[in-house]
PDB file of C-alpha atoms in Angstrom:
ATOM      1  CA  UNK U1183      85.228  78.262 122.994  1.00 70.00           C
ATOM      2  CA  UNK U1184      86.635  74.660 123.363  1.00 79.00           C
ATOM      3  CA  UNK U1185      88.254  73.192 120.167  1.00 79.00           C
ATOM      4  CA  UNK U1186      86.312  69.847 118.908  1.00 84.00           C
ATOM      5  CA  UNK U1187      88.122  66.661 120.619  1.00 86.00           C
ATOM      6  CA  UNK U1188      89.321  68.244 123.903  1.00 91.00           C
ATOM      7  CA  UNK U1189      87.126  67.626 126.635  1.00 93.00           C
ATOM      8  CA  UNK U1190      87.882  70.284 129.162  1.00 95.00           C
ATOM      9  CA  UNK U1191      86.591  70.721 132.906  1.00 95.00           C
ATOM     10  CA  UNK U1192      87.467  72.848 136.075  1.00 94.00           C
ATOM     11  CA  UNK U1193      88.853  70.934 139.139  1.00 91.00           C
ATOM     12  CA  UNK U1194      89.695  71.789 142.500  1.00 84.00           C
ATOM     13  CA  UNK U1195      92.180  70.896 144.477  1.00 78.00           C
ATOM     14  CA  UNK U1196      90.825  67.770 145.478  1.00 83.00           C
ATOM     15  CA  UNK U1197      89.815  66.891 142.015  1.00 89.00           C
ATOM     16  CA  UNK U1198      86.761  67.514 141.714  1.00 90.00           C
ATOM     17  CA  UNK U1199      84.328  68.860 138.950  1.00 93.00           C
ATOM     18  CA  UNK U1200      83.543  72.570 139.884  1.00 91.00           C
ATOM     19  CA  UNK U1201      80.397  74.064 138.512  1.00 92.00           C
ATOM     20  CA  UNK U1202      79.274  77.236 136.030  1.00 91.00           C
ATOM     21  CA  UNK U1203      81.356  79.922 137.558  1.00 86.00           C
ATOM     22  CA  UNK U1204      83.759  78.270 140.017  1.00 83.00           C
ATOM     23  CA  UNK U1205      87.106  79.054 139.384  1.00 80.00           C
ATOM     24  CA  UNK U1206      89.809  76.352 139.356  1.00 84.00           C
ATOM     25  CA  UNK U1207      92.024  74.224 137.175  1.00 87.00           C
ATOM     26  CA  UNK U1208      92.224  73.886 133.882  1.00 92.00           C
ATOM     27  CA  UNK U1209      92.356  70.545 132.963  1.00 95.00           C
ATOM     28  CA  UNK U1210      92.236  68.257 129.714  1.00 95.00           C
ATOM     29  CA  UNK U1211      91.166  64.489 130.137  1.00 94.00           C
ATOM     30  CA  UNK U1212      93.130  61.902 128.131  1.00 93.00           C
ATOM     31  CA  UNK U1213      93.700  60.839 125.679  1.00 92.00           C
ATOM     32  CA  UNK U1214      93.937  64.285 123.981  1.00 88.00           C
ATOM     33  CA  UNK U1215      94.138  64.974 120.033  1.00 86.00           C
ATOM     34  CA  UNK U1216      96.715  63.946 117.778  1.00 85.00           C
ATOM     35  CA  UNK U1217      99.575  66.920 117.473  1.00 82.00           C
ATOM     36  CA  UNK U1218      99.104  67.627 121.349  1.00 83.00           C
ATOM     37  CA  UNK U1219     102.473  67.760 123.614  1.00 81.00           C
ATOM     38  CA  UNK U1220     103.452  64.337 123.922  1.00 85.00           C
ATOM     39  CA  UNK U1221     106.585  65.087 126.227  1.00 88.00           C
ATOM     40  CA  UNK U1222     109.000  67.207 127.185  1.00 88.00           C
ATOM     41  CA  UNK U1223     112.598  66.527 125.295  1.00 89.00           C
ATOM     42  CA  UNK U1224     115.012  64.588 126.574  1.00 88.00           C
ATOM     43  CA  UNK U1225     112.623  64.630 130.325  1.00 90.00           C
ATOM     44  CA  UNK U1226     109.633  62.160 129.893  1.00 91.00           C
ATOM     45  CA  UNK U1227     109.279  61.840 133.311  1.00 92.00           C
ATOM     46  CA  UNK U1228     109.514  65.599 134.199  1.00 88.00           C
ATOM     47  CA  UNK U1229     106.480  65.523 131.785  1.00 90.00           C
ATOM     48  CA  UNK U1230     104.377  62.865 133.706  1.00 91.00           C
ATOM     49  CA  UNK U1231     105.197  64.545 136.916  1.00 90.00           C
ATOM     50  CA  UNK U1232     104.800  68.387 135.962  1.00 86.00           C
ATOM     51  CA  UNK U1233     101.329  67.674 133.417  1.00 89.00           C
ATOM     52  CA  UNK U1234      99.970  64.071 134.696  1.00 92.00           C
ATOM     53  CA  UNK U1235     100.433  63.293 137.936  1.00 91.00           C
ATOM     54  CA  UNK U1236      98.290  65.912 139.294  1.00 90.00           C
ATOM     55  CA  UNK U1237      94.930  64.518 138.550  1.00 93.00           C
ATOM     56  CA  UNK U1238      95.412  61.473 137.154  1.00 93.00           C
ATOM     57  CA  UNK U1239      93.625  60.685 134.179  1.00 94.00           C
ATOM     58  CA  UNK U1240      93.826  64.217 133.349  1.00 95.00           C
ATOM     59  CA  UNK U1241      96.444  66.937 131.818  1.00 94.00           C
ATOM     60  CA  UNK U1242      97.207  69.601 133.670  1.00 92.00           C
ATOM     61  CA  UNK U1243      97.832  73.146 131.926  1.00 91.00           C
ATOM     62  CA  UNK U1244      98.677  74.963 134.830  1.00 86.00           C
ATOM     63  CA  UNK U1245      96.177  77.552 134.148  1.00 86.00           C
ATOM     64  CA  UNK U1246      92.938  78.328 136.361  1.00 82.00           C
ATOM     65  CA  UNK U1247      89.537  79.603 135.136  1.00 84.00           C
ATOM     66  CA  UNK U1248      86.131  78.839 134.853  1.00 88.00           C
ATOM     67  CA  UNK U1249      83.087  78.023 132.551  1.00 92.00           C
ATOM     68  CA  UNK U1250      79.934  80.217 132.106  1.00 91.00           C
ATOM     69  CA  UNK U1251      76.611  79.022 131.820  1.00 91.00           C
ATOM     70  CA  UNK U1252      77.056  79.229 128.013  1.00 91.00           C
ATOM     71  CA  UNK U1253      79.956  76.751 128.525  1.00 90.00           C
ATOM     72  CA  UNK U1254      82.682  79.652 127.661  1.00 92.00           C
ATOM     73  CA  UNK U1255      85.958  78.718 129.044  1.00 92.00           C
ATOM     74  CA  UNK U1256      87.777  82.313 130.637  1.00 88.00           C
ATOM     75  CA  UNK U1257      91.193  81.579 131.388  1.00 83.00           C
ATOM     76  CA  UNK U1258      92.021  84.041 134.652  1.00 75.00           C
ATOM     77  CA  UNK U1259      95.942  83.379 134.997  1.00 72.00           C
ATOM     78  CA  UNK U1260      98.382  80.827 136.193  1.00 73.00           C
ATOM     79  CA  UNK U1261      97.443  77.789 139.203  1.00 71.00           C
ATOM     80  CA  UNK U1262     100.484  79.492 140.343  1.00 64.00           C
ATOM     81  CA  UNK U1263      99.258  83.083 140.394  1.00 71.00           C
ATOM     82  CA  UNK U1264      96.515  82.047 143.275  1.00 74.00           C
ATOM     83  CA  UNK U1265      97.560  83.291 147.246  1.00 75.00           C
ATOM     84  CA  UNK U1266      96.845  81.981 149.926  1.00 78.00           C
ATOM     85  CA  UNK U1267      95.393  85.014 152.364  1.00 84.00           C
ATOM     86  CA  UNK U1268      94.033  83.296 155.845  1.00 81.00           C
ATOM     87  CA  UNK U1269      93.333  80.058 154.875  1.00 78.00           C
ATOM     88  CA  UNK U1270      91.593  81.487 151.565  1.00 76.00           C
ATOM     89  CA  UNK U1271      92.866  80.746 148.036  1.00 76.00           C
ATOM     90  CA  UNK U1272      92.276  83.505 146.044  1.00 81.00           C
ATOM     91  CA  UNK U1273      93.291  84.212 142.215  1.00 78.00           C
ATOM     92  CA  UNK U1274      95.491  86.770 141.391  1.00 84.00           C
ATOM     93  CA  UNK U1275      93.418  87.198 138.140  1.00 81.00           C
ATOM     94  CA  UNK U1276      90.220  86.957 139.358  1.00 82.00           C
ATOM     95  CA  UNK U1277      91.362  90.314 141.745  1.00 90.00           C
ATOM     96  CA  UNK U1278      93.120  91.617 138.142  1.00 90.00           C
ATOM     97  CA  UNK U1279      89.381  91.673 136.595  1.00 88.00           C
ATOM     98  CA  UNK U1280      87.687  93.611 139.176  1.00 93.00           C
ATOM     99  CA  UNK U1281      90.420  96.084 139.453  1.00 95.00           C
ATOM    100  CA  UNK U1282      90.884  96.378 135.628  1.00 94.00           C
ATOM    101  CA  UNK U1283      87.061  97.647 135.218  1.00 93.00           C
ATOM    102  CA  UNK U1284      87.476 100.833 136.934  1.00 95.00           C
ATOM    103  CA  UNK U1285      87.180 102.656 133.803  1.00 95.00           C
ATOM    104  CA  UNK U1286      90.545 104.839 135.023  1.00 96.00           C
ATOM    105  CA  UNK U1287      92.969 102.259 134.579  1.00 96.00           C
ATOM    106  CA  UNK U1288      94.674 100.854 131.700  1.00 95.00           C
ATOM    107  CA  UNK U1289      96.285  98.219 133.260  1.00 95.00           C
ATOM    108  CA  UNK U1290      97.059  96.542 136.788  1.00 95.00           C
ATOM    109  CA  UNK U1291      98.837  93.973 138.059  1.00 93.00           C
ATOM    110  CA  UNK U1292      97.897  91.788 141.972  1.00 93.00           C
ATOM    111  CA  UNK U1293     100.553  90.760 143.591  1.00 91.00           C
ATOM    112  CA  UNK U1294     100.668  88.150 147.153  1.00 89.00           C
ATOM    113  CA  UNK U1295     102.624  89.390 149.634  1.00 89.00           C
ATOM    114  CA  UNK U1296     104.273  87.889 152.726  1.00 89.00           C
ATOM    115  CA  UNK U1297     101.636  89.080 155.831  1.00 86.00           C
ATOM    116  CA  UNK U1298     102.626  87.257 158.723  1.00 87.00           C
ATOM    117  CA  UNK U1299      99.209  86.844 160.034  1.00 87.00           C
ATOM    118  CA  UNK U1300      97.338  86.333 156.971  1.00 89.00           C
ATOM    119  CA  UNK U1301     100.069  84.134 155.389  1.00 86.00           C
ATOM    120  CA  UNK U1302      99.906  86.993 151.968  1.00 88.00           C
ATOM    121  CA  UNK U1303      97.782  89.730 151.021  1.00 90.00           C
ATOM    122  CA  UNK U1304      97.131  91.144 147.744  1.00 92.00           C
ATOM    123  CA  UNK U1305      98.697  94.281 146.371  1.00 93.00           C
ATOM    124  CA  UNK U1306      97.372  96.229 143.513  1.00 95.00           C
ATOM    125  CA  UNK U1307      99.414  97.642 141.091  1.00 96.00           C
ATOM    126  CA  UNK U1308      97.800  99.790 138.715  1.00 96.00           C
ATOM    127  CA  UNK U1309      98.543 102.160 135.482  1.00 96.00           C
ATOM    128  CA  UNK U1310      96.143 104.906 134.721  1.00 96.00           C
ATOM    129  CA  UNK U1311      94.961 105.649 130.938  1.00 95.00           C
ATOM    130  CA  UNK U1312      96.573 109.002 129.359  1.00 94.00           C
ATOM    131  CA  UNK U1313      95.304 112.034 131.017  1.00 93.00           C
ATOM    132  CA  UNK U1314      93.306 110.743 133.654  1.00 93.00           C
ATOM    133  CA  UNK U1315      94.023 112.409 136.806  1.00 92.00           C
ATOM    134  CA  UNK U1316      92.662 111.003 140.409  1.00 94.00           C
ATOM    135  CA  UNK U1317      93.038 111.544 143.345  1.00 95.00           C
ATOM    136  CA  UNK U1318      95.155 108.115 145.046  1.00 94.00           C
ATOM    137  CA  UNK U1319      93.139 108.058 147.842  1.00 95.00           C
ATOM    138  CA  UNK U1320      89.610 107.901 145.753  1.00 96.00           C
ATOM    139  CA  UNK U1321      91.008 105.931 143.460  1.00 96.00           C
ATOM    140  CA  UNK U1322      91.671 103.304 146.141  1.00 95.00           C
ATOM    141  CA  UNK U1323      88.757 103.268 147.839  1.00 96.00           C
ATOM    142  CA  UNK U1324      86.763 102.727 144.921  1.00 96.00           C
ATOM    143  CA  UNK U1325      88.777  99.825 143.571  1.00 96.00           C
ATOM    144  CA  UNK U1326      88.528  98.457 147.139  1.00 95.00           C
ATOM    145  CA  UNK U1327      84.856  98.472 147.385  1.00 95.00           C
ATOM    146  CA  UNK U1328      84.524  96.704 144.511  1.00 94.00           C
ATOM    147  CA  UNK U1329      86.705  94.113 145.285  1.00 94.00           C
ATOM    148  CA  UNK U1330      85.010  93.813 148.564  1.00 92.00           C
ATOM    149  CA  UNK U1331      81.654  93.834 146.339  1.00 93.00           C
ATOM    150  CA  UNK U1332      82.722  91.007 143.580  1.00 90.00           C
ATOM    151  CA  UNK U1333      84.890  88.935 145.995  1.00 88.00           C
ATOM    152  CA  UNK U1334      84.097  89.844 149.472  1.00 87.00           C
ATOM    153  CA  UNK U1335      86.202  90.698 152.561  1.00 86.00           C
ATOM    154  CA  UNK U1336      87.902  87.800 152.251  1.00 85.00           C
ATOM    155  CA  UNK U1337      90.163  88.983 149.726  1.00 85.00           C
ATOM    156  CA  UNK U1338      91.524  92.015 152.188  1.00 83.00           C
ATOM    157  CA  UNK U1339      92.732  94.257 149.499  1.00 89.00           C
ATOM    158  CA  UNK U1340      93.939  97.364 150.887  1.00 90.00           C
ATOM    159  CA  UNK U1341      96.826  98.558 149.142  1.00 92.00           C
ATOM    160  CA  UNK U1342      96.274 100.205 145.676  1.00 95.00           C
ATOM    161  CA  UNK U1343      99.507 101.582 143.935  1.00 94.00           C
ATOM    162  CA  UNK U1344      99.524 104.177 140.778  1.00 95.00           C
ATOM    163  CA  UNK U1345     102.708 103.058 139.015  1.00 95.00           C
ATOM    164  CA  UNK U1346     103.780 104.547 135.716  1.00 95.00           C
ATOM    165  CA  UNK U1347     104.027 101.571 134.135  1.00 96.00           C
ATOM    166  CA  UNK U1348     104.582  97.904 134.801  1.00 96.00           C
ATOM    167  CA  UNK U1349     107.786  95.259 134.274  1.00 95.00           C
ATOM    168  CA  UNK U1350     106.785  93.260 131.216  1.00 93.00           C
ATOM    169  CA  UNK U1351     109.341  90.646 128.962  1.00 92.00           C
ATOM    170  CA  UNK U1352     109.385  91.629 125.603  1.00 92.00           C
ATOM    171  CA  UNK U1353     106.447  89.295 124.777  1.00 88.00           C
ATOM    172  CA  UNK U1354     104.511  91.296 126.998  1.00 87.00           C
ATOM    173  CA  UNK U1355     104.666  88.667 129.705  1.00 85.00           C
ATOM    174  CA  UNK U1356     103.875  90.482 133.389  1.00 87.00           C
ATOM    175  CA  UNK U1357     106.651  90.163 135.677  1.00 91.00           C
ATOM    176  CA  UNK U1358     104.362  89.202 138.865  1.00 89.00           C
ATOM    177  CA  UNK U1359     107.029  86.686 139.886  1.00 87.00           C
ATOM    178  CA  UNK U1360     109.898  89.633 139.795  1.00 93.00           C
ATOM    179  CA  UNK U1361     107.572  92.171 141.508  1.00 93.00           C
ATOM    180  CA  UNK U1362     106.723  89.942 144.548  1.00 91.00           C
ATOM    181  CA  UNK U1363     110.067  88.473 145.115  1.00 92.00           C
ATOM    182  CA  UNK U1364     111.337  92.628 145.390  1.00 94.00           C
ATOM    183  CA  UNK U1365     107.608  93.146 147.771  1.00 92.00           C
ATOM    184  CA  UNK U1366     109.115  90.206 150.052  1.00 91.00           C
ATOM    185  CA  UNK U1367     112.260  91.643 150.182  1.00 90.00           C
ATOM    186  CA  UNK U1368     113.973  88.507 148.498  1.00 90.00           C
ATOM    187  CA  UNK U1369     117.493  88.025 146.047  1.00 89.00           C
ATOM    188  CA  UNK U1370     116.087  88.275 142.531  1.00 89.00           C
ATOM    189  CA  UNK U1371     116.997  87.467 139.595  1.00 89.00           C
ATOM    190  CA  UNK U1372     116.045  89.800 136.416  1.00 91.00           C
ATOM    191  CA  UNK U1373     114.892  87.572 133.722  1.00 89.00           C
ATOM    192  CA  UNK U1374     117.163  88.617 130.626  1.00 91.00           C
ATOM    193  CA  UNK U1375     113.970  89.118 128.335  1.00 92.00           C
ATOM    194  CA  UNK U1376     112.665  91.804 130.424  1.00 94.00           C
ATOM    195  CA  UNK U1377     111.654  94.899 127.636  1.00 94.00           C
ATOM    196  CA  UNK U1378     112.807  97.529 129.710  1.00 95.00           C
ATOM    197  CA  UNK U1379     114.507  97.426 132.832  1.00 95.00           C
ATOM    198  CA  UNK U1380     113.982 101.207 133.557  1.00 96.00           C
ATOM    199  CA  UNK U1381     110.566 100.475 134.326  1.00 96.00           C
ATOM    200  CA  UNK U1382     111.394  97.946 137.440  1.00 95.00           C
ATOM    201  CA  UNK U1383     113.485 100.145 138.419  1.00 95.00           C
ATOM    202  CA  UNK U1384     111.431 102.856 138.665  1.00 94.00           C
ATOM    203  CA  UNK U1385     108.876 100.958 140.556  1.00 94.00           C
ATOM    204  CA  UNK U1386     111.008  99.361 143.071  1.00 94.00           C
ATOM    205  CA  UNK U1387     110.545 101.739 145.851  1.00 93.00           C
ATOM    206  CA  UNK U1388     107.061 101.414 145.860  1.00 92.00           C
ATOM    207  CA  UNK U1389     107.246  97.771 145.745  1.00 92.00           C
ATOM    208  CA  UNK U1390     109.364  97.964 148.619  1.00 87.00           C
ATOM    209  CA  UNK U1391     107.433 100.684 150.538  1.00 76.00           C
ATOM    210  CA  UNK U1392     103.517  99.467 149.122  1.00 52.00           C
ATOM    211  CA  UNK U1393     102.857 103.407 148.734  1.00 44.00           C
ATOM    212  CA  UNK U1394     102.252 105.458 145.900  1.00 43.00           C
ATOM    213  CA  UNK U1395     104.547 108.232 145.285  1.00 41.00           C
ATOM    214  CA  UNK U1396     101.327 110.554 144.501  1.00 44.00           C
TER     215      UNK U1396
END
């Protein structure tokens, strides 16, 4: 629910309003509340052009989501977690949500991936809850019908990975960023606050490979 004195809406790229259940920017008009982020320090300009310049008029947060018809705001991820497959922007988190309902997993994580005729396609990452066995195969089917279902064939989600875990930082941040520089086969750097490297590097291979080890 929106906080009295910030008047929220959902943009698209062009800047304009979207309606009850489009997905796109996040964005505050100005002036905002007392106490807000007034700049960045020593950088004021780095602030105009990274929060203001976008939609002017407006502060950008760099997040995407969407209102209901109840006028709940659901935040689905970062503006720069959305890939670009054929032509079609697609959110990372709005792919996240349908995946993380199959009531098998615990956790996932949808990754773009350099396709050179699509531009990317999405690769899902998931972690099953303790003691669930499935067989990889079902498992992916099922997850990709309902992707198919709630997004449509646009989204072109074939690949469906059981990991054992996923890369987090020690806040519990997902490493997307980390795990689709190693899918693209790119130099990468390990952020330092990463809570256990072990668990990249177990997952590596099948980053590189996009097949379970199952």
């Amino acid at each position: 629910v929106i906080v009295p004195g910030y008047d929220v809406k959902i943009f698209d790229g062009e800047g304009r309003e979207q309606p009850a259940g489009a997905e796109g920017a996040i964005v505050i008009k100005l002036p905002m509340p007392p106490g807000t982020l007034p700049t960045l320090w020593g950088d004021d300009q780095r602030f105009i052009d990274s929060y203001l310049n976008t939609f002017p008029g407006y502060y950008t947060t760099g997040d995407s989501g969407y209102f209901d018809d109840e006028k709940y705001l659901y935040v689905m991820g970062r503006t720069d977690d959305v890939i670009n497959v054929a032509g079609h922007r697609l959110s990372t988190g709005s792919l996240e949500a349908v995946v993380a309902a199959n009531e098998m997993v615990a956790e996932c994580a949808v990754i773009g991936v350099f396709d050179e005729i699509k531009g990317q396609i999405p690769r899902a990452f998931v972690v099953l809850k303790a003691g669930v066995e499935v067989d990889p195969k079902a498992l992916r089917m099922t997850i990709v019908d309902a992707v198919r279902d709630e997004i449509g064939p646009v989204a072109a989600l074939k690949e469906v990975v059981i990991v054992p875990a996923l890369p987090k930082t020690r806040s519990g941040k997902m490493l997307r960023a980390t795990m689709r520089g190693i899918a693209d086969g790119r130099e990468v750097v390990i952020p330092s606050t990463i809570e256990d490297i072990a668990v990249l590097e177990a997952i590596t291979p099948l980053l590189q490979r996009g097949t379970s080890a199952d």
